CSV table of N, CA, C and O in Angstrom, one decimal:
chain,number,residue,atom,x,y,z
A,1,UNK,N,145.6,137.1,53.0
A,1,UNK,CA,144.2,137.2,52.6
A,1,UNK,C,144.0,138.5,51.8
A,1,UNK,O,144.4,139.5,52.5
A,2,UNK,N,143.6,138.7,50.6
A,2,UNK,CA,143.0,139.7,49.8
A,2,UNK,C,141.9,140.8,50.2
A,2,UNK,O,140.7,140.5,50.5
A,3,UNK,N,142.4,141.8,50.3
A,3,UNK,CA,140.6,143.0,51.0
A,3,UNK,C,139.9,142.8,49.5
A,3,UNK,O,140.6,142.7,48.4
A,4,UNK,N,138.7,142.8,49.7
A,4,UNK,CA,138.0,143.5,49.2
A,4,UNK,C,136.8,144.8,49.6
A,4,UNK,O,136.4,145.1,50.7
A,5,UNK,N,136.6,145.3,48.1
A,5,UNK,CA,135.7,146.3,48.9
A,5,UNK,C,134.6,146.2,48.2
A,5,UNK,O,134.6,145.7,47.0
A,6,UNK,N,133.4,146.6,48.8
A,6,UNK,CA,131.8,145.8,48.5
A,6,UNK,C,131.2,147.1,49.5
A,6,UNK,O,131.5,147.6,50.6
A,7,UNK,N,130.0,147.1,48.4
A,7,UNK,CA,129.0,148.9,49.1
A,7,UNK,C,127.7,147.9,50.0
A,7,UNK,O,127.6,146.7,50.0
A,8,UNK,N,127.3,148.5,50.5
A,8,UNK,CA,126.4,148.1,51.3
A,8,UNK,C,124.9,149.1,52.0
A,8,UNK,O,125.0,150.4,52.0
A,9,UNK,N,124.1,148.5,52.3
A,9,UNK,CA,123.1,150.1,52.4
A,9,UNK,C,123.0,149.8,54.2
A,9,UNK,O,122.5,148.8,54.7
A,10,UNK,N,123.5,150.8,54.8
A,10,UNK,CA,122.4,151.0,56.3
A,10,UNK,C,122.0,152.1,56.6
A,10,UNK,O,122.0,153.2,56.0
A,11,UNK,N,121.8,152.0,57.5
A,11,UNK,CA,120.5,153.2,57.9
A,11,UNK,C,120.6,154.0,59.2
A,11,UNK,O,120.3,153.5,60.3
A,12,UNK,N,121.2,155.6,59.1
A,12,UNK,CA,122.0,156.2,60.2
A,12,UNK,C,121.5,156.1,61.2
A,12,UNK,O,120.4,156.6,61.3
A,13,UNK,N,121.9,155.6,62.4
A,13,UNK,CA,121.3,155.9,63.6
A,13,UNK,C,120.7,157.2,64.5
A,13,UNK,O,120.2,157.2,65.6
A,14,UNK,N,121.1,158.4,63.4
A,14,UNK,CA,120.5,159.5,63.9
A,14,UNK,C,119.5,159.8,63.2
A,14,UNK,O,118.6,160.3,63.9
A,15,UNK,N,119.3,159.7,62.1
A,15,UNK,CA,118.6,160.5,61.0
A,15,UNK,C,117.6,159.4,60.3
A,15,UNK,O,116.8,159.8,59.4
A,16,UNK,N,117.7,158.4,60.6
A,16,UNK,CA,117.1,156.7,60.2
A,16,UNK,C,117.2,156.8,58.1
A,16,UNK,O,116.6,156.2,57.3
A,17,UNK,N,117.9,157.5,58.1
A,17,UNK,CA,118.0,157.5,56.1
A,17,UNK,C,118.6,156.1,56.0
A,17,UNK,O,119.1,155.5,57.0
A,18,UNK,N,118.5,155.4,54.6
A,18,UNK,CA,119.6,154.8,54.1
A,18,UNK,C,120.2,155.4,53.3
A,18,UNK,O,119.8,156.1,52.5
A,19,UNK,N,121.8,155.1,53.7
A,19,UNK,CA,122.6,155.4,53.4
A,19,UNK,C,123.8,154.1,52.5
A,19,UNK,O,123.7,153.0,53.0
A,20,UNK,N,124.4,154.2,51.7
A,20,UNK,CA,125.1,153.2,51.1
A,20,UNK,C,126.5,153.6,51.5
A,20,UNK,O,127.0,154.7,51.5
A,21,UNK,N,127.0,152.6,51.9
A,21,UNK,CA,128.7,152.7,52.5
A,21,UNK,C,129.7,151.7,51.8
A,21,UNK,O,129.2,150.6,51.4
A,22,UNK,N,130.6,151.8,51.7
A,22,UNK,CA,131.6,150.9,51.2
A,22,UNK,C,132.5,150.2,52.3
A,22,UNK,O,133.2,150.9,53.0
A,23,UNK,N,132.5,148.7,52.5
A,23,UNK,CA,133.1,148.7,53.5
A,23,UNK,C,134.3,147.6,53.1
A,23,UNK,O,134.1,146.6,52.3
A,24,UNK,N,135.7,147.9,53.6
A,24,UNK,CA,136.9,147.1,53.5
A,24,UNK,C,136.7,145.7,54.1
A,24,UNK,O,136.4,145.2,55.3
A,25,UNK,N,136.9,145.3,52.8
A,25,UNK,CA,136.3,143.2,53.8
A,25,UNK,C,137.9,143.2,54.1
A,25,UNK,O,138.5,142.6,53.3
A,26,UNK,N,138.5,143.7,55.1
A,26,UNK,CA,140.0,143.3,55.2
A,26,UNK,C,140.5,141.5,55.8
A,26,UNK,O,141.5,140.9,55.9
A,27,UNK,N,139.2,141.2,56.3
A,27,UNK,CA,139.5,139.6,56.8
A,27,UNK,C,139.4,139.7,58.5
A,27,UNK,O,139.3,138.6,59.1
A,28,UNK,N,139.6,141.0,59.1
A,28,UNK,CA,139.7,140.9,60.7
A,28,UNK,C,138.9,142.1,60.9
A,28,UNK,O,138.7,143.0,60.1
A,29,UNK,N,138.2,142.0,62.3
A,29,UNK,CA,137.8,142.7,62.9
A,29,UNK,C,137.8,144.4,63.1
A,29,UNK,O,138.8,144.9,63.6
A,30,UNK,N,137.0,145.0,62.7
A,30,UNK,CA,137.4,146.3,62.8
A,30,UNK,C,136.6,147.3,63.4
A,30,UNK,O,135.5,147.0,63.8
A,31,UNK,N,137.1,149.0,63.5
A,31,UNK,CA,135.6,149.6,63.9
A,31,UNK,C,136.5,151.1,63.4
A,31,UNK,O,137.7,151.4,63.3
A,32,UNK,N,135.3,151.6,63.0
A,32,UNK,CA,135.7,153.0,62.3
A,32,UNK,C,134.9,154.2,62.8
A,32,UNK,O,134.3,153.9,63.8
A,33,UNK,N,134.8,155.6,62.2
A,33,UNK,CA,134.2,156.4,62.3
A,33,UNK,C,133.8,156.9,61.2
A,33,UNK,O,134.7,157.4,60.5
A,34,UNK,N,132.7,157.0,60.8
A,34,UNK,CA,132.1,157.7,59.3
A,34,UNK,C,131.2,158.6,59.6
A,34,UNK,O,130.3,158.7,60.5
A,35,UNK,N,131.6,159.5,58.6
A,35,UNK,CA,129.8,160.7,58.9
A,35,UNK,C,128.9,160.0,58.1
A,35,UNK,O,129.2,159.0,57.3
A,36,UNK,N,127.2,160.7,58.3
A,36,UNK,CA,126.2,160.6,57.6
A,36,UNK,C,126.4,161.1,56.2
A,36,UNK,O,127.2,162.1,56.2
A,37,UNK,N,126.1,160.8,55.0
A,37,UNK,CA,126.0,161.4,54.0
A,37,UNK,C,124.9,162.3,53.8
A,37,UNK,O,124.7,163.0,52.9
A,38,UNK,N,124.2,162.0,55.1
A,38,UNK,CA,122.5,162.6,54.9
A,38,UNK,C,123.1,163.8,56.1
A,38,UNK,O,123.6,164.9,55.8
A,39,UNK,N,122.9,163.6,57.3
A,39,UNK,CA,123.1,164.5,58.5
A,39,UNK,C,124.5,164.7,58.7
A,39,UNK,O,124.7,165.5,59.7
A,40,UNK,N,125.5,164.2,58.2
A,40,UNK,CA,126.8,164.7,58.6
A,40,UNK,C,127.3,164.4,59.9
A,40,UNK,O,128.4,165.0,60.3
A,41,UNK,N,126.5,163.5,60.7
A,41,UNK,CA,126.5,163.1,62.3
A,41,UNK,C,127.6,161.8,62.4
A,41,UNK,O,127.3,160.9,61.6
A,42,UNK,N,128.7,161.6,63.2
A,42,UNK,CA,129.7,160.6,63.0
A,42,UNK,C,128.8,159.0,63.1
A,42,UNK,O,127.9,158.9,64.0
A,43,UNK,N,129.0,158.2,62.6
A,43,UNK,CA,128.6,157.1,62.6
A,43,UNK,C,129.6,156.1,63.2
A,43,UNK,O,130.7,156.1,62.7
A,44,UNK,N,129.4,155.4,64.1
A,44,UNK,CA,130.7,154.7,64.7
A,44,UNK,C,130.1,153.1,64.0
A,44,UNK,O,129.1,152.5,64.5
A,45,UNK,N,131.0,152.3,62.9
A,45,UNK,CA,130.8,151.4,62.8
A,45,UNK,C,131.7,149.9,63.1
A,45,UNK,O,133.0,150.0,63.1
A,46,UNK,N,131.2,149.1,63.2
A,46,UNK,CA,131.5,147.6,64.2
A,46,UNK,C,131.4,146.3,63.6
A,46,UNK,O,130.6,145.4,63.8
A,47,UNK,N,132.9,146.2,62.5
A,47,UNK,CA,132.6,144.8,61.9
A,47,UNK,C,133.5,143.7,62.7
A,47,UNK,O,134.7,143.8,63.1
A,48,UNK,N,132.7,142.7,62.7
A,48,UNK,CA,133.0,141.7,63.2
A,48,UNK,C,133.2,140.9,61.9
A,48,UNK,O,132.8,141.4,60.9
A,49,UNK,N,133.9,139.8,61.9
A,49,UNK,CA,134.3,138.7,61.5
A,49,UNK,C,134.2,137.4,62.1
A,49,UNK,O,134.8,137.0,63.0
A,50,UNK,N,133.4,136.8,61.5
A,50,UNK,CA,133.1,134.6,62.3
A,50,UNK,C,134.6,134.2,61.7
A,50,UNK,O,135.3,134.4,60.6
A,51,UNK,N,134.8,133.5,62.7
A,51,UNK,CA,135.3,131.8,62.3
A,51,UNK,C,135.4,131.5,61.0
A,51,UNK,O,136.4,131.4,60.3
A,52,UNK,N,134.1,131.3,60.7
A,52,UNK,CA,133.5,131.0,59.0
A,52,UNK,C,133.6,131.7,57.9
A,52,UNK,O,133.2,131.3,56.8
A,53,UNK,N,134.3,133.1,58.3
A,53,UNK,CA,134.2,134.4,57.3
A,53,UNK,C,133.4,135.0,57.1
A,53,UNK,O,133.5,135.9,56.2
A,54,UNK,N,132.3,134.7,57.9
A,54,UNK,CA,130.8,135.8,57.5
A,54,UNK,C,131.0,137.3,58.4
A,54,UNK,O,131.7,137.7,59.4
A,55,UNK,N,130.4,137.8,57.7
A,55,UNK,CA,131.0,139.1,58.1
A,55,UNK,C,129.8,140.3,58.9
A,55,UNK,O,129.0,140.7,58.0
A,56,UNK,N,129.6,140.9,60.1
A,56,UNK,CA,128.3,141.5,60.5
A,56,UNK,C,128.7,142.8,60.8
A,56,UNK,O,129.4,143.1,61.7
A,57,UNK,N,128.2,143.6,60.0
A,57,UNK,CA,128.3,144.7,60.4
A,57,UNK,C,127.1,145.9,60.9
A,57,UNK,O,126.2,146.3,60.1
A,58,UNK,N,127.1,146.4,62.2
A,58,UNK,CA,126.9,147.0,62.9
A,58,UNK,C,127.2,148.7,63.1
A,58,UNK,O,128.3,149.0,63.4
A,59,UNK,N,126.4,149.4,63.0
A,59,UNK,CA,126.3,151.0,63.4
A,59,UNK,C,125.4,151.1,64.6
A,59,UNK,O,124.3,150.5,64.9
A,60,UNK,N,126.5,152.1,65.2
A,60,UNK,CA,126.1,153.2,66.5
A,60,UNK,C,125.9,154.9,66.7
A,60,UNK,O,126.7,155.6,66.0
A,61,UNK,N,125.0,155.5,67.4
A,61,UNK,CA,125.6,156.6,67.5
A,61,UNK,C,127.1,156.7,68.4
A,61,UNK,O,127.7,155.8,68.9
A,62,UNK,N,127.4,158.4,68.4
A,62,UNK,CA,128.5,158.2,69.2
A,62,UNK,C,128.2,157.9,71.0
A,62,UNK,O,129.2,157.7,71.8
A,63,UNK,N,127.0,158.0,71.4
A,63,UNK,CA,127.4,157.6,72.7
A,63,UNK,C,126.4,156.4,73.1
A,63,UNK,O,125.7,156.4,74.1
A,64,UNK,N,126.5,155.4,72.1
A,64,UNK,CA,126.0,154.0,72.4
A,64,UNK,C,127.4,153.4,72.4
A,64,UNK,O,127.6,152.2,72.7
């Protein structure tokens, strides 16, 4: 399967900005750690992958 990469806008869970992120469609499940571009505060994000290929992605602070 081919990654692609595709920007996307969410919104930090500390600081509530939107923020635009790039995220690797690599095809499986993944979870990372990114700072704020606004507050600099680590962002812990949570992509899942369906069955179907649809793809959801999810941000936390760090102690959710």
């Amino acid at each position: 399967m081919n990654a692609s990469l595709y920007s996307t806008i969410v919104q930090c869970p500390y600081c509530w900005e939107q923020i635009e992120v790039v995220v690797d469609d690599c095809g499986e499940s993944q979870q990372y750690i990114e700072d704020c571009q606004v507050c600099c505060r680590p962002i812990n994000f949570h992509i899942e992958v369906a069955t179907d290929g649809q793809i959801q992605l999810q941000v936390y602070t760090d102690d959710e």
